[in-house]
Coordinates of C-alpha atoms and ligand atoms in Angstrom, one line a residue:
X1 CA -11.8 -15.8 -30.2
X2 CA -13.8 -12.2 -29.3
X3 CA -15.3 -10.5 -32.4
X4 CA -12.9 -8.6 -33.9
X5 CA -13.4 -4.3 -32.6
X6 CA -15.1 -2.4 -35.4
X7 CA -16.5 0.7 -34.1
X8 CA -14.7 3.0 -32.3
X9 CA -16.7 3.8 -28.9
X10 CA -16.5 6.2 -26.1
X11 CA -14.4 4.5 -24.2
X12 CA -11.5 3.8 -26.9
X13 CA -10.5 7.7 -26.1
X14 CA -11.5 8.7 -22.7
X15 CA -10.2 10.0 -19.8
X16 CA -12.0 9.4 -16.7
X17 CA -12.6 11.6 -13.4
X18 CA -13.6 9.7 -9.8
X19 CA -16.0 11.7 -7.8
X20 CA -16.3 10.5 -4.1
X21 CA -19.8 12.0 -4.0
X22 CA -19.7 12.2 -0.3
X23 CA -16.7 14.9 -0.4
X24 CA -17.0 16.5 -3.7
X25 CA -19.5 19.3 -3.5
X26 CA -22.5 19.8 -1.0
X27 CA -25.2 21.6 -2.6
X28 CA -28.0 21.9 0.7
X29 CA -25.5 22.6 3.4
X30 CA -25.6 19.2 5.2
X31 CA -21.9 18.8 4.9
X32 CA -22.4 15.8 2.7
X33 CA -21.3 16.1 -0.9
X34 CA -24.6 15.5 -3.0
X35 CA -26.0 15.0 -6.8
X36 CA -26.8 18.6 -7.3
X37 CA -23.4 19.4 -6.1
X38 CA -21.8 17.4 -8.3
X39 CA -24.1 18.5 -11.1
X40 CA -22.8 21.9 -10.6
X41 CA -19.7 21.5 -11.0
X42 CA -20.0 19.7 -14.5
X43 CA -18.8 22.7 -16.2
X44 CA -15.7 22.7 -14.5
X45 CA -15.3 19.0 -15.7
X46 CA -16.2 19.8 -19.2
X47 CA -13.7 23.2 -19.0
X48 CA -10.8 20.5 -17.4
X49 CA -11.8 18.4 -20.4
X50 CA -12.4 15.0 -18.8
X51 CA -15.0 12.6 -21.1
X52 CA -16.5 10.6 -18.2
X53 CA -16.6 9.9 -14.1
X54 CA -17.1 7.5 -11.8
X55 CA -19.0 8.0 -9.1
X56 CA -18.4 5.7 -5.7
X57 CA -21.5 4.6 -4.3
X58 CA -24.5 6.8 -4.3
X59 CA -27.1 4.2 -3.1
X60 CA -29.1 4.1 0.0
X61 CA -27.1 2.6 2.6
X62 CA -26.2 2.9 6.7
X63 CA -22.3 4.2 5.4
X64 CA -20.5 2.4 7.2
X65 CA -18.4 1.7 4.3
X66 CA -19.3 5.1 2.7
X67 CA -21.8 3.6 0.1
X68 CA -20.1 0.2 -0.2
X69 CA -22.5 -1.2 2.2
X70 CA -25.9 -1.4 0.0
X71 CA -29.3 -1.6 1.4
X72 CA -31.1 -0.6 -1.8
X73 CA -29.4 -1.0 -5.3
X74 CA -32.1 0.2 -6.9
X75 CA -32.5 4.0 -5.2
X76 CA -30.6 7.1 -4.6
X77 CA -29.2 7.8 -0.6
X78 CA -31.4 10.8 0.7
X79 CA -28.3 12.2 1.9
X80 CA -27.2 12.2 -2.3
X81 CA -30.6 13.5 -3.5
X82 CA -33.2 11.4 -5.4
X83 CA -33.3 9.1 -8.4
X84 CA -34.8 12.3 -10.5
X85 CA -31.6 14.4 -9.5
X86 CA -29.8 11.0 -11.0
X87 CA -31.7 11.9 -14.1
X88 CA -31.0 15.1 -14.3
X89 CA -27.0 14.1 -13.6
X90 CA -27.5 11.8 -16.6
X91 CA -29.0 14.4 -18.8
X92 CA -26.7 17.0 -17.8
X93 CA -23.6 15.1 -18.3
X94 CA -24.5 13.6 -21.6
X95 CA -25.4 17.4 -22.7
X96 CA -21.5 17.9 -21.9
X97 CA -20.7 14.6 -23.8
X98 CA -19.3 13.6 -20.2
X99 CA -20.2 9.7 -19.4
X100 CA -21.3 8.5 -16.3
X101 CA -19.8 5.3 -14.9
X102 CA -21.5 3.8 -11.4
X103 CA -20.2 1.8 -8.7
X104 CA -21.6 -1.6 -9.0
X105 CA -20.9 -3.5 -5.3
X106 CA -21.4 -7.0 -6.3
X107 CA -19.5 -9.0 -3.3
X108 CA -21.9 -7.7 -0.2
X109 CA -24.9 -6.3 0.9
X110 CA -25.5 -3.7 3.7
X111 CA -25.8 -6.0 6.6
X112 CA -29.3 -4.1 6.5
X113 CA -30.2 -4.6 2.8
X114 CA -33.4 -6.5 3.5
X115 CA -32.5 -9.8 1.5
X116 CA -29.7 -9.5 4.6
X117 CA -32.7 -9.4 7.1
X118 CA -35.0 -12.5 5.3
X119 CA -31.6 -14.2 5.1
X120 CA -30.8 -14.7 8.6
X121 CA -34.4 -14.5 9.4
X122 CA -34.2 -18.6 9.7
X123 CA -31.9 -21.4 8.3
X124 CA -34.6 -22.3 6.3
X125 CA -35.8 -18.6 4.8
X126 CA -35.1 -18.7 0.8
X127 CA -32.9 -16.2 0.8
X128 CA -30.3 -18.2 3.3
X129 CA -28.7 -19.6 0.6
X130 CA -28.4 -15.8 -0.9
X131 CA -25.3 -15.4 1.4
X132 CA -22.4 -17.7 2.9
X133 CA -23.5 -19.6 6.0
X134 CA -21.9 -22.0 7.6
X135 CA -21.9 -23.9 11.2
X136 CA -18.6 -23.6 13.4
X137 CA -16.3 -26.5 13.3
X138 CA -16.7 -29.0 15.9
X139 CA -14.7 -27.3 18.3
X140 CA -17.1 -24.6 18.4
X141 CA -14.9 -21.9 16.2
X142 CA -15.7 -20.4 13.3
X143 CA -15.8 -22.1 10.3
X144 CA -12.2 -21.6 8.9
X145 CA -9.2 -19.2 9.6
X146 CA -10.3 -16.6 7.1
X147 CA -9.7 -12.9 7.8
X148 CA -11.5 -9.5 6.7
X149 CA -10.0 -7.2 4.3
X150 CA -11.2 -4.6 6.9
X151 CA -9.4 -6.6 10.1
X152 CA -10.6 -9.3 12.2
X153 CA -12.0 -12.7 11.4
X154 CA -14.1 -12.8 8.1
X155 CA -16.8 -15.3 10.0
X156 CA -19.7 -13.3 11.9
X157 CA -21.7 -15.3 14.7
X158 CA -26.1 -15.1 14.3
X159 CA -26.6 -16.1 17.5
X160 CA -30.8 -16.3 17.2
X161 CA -29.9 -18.7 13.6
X162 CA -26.8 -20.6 15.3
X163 CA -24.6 -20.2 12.0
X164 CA -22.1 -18.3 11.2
X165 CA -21.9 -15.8 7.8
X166 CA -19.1 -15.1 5.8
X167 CA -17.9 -11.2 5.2
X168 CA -14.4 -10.8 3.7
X169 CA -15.3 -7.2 5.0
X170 CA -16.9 -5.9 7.6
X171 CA -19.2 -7.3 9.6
X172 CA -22.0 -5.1 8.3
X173 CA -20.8 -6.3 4.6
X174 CA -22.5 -9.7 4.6
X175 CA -21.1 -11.6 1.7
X176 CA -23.7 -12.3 -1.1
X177 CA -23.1 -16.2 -2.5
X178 CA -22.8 -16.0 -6.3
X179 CA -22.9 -19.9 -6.8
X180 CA -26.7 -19.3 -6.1
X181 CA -28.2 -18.8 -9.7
X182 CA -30.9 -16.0 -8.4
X183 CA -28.4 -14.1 -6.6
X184 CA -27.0 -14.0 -10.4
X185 CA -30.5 -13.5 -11.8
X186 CA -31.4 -10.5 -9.4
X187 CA -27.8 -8.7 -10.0
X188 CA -28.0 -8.9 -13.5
X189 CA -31.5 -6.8 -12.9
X190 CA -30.0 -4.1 -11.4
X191 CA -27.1 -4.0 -14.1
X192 CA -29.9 -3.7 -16.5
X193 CA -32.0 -1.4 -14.1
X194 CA -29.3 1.3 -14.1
X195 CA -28.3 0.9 -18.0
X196 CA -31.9 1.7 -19.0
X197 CA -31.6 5.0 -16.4
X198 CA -29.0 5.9 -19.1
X199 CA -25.4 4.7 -17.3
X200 CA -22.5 4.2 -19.6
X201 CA -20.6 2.2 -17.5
X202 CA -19.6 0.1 -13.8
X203 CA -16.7 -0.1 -11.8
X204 CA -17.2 -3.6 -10.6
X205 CA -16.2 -3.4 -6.8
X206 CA -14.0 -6.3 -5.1
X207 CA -14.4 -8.6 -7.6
X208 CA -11.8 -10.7 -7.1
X209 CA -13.5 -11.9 -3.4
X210 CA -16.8 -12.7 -5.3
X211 CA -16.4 -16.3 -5.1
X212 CA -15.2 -18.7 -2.6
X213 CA -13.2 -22.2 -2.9
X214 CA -16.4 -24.6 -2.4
X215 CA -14.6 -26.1 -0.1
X216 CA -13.4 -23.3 2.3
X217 CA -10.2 -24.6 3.3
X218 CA -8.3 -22.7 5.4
X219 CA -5.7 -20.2 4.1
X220 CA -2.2 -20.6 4.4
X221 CA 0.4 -18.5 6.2
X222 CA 2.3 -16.5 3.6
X223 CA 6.0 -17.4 4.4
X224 CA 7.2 -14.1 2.8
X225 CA 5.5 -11.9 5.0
X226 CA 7.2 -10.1 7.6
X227 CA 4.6 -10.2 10.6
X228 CA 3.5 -7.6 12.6
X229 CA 4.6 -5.1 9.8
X230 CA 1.6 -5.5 8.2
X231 CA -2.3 -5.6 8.8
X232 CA -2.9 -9.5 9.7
X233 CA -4.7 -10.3 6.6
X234 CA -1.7 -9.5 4.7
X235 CA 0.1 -12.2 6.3
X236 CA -1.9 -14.7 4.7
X237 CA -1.8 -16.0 0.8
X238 CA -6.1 -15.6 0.1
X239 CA -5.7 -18.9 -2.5
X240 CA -8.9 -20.0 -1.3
X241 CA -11.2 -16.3 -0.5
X242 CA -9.9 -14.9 -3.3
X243 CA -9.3 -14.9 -7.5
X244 CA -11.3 -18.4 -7.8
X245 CA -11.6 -20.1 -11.0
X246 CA -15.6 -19.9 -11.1
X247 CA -15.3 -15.9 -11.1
X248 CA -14.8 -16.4 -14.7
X249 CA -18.4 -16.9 -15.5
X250 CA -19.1 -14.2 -13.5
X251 CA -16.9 -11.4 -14.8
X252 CA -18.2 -13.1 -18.5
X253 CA -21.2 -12.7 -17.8
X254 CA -20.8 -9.0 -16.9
X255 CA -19.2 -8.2 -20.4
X256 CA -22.3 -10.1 -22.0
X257 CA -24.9 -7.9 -20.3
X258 CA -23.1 -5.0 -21.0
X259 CA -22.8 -6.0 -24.9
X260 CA -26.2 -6.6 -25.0
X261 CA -27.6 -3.4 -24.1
X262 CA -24.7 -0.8 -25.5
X263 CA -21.9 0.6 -25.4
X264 CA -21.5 -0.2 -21.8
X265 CA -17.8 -0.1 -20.5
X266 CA -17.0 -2.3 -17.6
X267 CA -14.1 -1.7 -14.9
X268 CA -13.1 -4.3 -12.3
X269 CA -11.6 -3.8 -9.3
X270 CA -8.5 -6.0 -8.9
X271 CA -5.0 -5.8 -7.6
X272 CA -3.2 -8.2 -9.7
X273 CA 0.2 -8.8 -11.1
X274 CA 0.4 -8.2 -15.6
X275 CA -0.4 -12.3 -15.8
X276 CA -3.7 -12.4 -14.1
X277 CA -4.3 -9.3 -15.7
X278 CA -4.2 -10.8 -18.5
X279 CA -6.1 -13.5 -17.4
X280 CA -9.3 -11.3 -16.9
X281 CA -9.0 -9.5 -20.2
X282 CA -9.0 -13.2 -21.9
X283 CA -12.3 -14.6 -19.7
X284 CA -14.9 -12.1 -21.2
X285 CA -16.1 -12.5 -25.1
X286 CA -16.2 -8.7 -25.4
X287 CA -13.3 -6.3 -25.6
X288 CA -15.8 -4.2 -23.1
X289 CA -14.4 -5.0 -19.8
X290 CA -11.0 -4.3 -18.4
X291 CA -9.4 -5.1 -14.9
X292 CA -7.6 -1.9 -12.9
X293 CA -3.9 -1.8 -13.4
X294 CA -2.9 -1.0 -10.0
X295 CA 0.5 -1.6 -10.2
X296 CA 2.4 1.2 -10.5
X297 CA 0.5 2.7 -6.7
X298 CA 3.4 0.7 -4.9
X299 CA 6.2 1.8 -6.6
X300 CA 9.3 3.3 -5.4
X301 CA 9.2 7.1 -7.9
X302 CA 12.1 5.4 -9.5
X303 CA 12.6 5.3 -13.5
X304 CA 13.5 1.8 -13.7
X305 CA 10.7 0.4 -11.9
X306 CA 8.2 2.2 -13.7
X307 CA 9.6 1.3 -16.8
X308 CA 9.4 -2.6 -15.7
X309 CA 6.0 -2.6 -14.4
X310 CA 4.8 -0.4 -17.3
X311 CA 6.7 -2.5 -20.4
X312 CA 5.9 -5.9 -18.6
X313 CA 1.8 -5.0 -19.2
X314 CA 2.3 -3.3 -22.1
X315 CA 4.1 -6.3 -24.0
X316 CA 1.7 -9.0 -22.3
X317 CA -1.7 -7.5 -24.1
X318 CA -3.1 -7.5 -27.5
X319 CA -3.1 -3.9 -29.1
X320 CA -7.2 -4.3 -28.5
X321 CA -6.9 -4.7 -24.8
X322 CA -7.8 -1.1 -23.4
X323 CA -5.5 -0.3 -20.5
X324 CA -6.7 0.9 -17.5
X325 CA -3.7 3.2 -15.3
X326 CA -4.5 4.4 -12.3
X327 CA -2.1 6.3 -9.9
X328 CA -4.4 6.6 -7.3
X329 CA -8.5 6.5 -5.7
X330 CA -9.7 6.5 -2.6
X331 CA -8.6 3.4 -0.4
X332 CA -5.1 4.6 -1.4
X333 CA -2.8 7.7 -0.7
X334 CA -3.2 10.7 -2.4
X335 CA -0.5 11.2 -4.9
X336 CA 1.4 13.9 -3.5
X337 CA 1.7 13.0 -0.3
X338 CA 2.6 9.4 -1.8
X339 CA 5.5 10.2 -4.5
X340 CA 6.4 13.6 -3.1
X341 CA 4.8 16.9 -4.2
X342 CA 7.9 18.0 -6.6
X343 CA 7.1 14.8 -8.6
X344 CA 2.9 15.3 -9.2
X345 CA 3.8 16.8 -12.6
X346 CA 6.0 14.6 -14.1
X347 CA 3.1 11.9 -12.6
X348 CA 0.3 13.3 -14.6
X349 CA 2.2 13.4 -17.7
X350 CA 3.3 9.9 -17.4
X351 CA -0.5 8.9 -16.8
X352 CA -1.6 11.0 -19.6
X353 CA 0.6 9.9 -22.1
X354 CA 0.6 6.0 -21.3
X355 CA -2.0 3.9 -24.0
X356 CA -5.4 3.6 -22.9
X357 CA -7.6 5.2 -20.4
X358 CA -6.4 7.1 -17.2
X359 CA -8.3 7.7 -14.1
X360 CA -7.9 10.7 -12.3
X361 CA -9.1 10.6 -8.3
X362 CA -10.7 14.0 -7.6
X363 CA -8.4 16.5 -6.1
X364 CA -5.5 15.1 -7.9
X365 CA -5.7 17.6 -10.3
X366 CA -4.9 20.5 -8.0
X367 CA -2.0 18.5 -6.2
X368 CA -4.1 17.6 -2.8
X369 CA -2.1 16.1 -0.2
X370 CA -3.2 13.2 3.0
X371 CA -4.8 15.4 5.0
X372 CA -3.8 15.2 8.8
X373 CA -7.3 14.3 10.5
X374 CA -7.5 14.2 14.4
X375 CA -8.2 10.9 15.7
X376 CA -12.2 12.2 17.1
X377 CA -13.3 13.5 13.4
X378 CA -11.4 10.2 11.9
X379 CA -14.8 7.9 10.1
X380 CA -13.3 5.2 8.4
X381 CA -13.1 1.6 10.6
X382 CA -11.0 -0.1 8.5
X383 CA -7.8 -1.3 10.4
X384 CA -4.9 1.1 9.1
X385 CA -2.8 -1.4 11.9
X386 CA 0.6 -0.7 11.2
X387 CA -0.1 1.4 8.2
X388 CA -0.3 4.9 9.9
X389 CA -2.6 5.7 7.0
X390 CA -6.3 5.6 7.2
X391 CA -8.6 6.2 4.2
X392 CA -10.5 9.4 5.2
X393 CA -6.7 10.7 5.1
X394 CA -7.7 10.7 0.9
X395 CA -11.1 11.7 1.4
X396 CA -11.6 15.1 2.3
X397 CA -13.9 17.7 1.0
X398 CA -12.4 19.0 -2.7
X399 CA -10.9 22.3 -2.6
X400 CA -12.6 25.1 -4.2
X401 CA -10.8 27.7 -2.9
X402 CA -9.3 29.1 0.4
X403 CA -12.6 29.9 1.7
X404 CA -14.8 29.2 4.4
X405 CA -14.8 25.4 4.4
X406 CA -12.9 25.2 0.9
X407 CA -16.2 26.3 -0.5
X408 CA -17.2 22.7 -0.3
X409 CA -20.0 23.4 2.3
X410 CA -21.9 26.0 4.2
X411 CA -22.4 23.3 6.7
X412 CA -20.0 21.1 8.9
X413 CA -18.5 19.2 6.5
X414 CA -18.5 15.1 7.4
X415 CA -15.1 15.0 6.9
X416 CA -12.8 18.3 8.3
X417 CA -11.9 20.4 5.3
X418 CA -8.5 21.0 4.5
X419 CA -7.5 24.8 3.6
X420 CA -4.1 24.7 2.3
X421 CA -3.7 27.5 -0.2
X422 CA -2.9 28.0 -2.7
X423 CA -4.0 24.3 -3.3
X424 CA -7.4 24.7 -4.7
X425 CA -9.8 25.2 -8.0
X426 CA -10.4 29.0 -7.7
X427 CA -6.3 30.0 -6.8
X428 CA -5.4 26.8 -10.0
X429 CA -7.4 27.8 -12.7
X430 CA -6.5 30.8 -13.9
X431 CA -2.6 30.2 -13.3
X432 CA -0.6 29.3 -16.0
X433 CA 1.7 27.5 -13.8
X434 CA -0.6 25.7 -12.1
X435 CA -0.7 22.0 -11.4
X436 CA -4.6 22.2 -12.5
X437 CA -3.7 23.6 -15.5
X438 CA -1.1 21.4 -16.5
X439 CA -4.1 18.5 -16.1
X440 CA -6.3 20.5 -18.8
X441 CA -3.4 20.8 -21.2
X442 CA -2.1 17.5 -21.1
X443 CA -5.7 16.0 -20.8
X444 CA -6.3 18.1 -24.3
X445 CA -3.0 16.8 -25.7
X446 CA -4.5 13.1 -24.4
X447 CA -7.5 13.3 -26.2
X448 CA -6.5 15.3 -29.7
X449 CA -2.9 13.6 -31.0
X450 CA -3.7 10.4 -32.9
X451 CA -0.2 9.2 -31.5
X452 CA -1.7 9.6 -27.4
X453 CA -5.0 8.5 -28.8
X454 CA -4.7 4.9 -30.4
X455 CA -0.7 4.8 -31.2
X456 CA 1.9 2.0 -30.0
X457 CA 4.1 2.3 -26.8
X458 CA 7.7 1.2 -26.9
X459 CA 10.1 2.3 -24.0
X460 CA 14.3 2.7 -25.1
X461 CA 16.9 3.4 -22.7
X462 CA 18.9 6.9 -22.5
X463 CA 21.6 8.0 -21.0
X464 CA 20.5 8.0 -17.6
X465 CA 19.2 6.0 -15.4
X466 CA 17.0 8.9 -14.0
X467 CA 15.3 9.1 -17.5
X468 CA 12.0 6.8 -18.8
X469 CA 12.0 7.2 -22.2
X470 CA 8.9 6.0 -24.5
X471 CA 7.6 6.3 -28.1
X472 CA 4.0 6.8 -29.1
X473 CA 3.8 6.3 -32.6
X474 CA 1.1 5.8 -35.1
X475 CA 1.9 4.6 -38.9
X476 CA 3.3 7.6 -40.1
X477 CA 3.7 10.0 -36.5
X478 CA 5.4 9.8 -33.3
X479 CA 6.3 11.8 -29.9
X480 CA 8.6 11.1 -27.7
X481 CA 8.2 11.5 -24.0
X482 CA 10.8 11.8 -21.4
X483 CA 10.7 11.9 -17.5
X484 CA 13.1 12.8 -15.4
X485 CA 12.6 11.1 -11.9
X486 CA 15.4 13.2 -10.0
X487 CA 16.3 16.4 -8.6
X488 CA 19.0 16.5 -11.6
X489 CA 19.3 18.4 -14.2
X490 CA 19.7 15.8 -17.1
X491 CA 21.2 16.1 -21.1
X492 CA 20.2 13.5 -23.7
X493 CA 20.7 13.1 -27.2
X494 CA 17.5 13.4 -29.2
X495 CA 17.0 10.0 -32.0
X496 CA 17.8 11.6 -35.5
X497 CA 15.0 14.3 -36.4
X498 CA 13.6 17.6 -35.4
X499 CA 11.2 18.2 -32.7
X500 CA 8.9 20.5 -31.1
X501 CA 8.0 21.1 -27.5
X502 CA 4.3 20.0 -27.5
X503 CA 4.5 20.5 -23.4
X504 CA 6.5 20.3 -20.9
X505 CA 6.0 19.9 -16.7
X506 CA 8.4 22.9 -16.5
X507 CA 5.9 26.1 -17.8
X508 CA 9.0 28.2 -18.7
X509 CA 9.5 26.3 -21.9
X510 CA 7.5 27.5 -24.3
X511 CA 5.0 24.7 -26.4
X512 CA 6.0 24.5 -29.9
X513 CA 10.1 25.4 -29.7
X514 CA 12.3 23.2 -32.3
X515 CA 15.0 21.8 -30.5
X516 CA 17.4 18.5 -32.2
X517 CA 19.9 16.6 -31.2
X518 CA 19.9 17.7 -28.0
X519 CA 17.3 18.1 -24.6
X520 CA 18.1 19.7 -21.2
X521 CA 15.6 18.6 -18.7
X522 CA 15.0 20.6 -15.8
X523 CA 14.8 18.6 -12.3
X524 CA 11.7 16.8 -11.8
X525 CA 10.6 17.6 -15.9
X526 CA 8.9 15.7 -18.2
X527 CA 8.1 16.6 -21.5
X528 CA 6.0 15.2 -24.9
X529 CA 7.6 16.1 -27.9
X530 CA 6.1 15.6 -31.0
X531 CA 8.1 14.7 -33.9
X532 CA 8.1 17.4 -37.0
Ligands
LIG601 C1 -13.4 -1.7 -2.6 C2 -13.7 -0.2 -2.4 C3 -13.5 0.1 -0.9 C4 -14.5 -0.7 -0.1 C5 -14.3 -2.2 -0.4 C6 -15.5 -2.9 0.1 O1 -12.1 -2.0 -2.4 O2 -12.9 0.5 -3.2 O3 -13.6 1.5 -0.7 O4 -14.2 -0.4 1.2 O5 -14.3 -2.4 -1.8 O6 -16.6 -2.7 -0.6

């Protein structure tokens, strides 16, 4: 049993912003997004109203994941600014009452982190057993048939050691070995390193690869995959790379730490089905850690399957469990391009309105779309075989305004800049009708009705098959929100009572009109109503 919750804490009512500090705002004309960018542009986080961000990676490191490839956990990348313009981040957000949650990679190293370098200095170095090495089979192959999230085989060959080392990424990820009790030890420093700098949180990265069967037996071949019509590793079921039962300790240990020293918040990054979600809610003794809900990024925009996925996780947790929704981040689509631009304001109503905590991926807000990025400028090397979609699609500089370089750079940006106007902060914020201003009003609605805040979710069926309906209700309150997923105009009949508009994705209907009995909504609308 986990103590029962008796303070409420930031992260009971909070809606979080991702920054990919590489593409967010470059404040020395390098054309990399930095600290001080990001630090000016607090205000427009505290105006949009958001109560904490994540920031991807921000440590030294060779980028050849962007960050996820770690050669010093305990610094800040020149090309991001120093551990003092951290500080100052810190103090500046905290000013805003605006949290700061870090990327914590825990699964691999930069392949030039220098534990990486002592580690296949020799077999017999200390720090071998800091990573997974292991000799080829006897016919001379690598160790198993294991494949890298990234493409290709997960094994690497040190020719000078004669063993090969494990990376469920890429090559230059070298997988750290958490069986080995100091690779525990040494992690759990730089939790604790970064919590005394004044952090309120970690995204734990690719947890569920943190642990490997002992045994490393080959994986099997999935028999529902369609080959070829996906990247190769996703013809494979990862029983034995992936989800193992000793991650438990692990992911306990995390919520320990962070329990120890405060009100730390911990997110993991997992793509799992409600059940195992479940799973890693019930392995830690704190109610401080929460896995990503990922599952509504696949979905068809279709009422009936958002409904499904949505009751099926709501229904499996206790009412302590805090949700985690996420539509999208950036290994993923952006939103528009994925659902379909006519539908990005029904989407943030739905993920403002759900229980728990929302994450909003930067540039969401103001409705940015994949950007089309010729194949020379493309930076990402993770296979997109098959896909047509590669990540740097999602990761373009934010859009400021329809000036030079968005207004993201006076430099060349490291990622081509997309100008699409009237898509950006400066043309958004001032426009009543904007997508961006929809986000502040909803994220204000999020954060000040009790019934958004802590109150119950129940979905009911209407009319139409078009419609989700849900109830957020508290003790004595409730709103009713309803979303229409078509191009159709669509009538309901209102549950006994009288209403009022609180607001609605279509800005001609004016916030606070009764209306009973009956609702029109407008193609593509969604609305909260609140009960009188
Ligand atoms: C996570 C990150 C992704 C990164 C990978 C390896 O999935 O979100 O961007 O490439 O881990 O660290």
């Amino acid at each position: 049993m986990k103590p029962e919750k008796k303070d409420i804490l930031w992260y009971d009512n909070a809606v979080i912003y991702q920054i990919y500090p590489l593409s967010f705002k470059d404040s020395n004309g390098d054309g990399f997004g930095d600290i001080k960018g990001i630090i000016e542009k607090l205000d427009y986080l505290e105006w949009l109203g958001i109560t904490a961000v994540w920031l991807t990676p921000i440590y030294p490191s060779p980028l050849k994941d962007f960050g996820y490839d770690i050669s010093d956990y305990n610094n800040i990348d020149s090309r991001f600014g120093t551990l003092e313009d951290f500080d100052e981040l810190i103090k500046q957000a905290h000013l805003r009452n605006i949290k700061i949650i870090v990327d914590f990679v825990t699964n691999h190293t930069s392949s030039e982190h220098p534990w990486f370098l002592e580690s296949k200095s020799s077999k017999d170095n200390p720090k071998r057993d800091w990573y997974v090495w292991k000799d080829a089979t006897e016919a001379g192959t690598p160790p198993n048939n294991w494949l890298a999230v990234s493409g290709g085989p997960a094994w690497n060959y040190d020719q000078p050691s004669g063993q090969y080392y494990l990376h469920q990424f890429l090559a230059e990820q070298p997988d750290l070995n958490w069986r080995n009790p100091q690779v525990r030890e040494v992690m759990k420093e730089v939790m604790i390193f970064w919590i005394n700098r004044g952090v309120d949180g970690f995204r734990i990265d690719a947890v569920s690869h943190m642990i490997e069967d002992a045994e490393f037996r080959n994986e099997p071949f999935d028999p529902a995959s369609r080959l070829l019509s996906k990247p190769e590793y996703d013809n494979f079921l990862h029983l034995y790379s992936k989800n193992r039962p000793e991650l438990n300790e692990v992911v306990a240990m995390f919520s320990e730490i962070a329990h120890a020293y405060k009100d730390i918040f911990i997110v993991s990054e997992v793509y799992l089905g409600p059940e195992d979600l479940l799973h890693f809610y019930r392995i830690c003794p704190y109610h401080n850690q929460a896995p990503f809900n990922f599952n509504l990024v696949n979905l068809p925009w279709d009422a009936e399957s958002y409904r499904a996925a949505i009751d099926v996780y709501e229904k499996i947790l206790d009412p302590e469990d805090m949700r985690v929704y996420a539509l999208g981040n950036h290994d993923l689509p952006r939103l528009a391009s994925r659902i379909g631009k006519e539908h990005t304001r029904a989407a943030a109503l739905l993920l403002l309105t759900l229980p728990g905590m929302p994450f909003i991926y930067y540039g969401e807000e103001i409705g940015m779309e994949n950007s089309s990025i010729s194949k020379e400028n493309l930076r990402d090397t993770f296979t997109h075989e098959n896909s047509g979609f590669t990540r740097d699609q999602s990761r373009t500089p934010m859009q400021w305004s329809a000036g030079t370089q968005a207004d993201f750079t006076t430099g060349t940006p490291w990622l081509p800049s997309t100008i699409s106007p009237p898509i950006n902060v400066a043309s958004e914020k001032n426009d009543p009708a904007s997508l961006l201003t929809l986000y502040k009003n909803l994220i204000n609605a999020k954060l000040s009705l009790p019934e958004l805040q802590g109150g119950s979710y129940v979905s009911f069926s209407t009319e139409s098959k078009n419609i989700l309906g849900y109830v957020r209700s508290t003790s004595t309150s409730r709103c009713l929100i309803y979303i229409n997923f078509s191009g159709e105009m669509q009538k309901i009949n209102l549950p006994k009572g009288t209403y009022k508009i609180y607001i609605s994705t279509d800005f001609q209907k004016e916030s606070g009109e009764k209306i009973k009995h009956e609702l029109i909504l407008s193609p593509h609308e969604a609305i909260l109503l609140q009960e009188n």
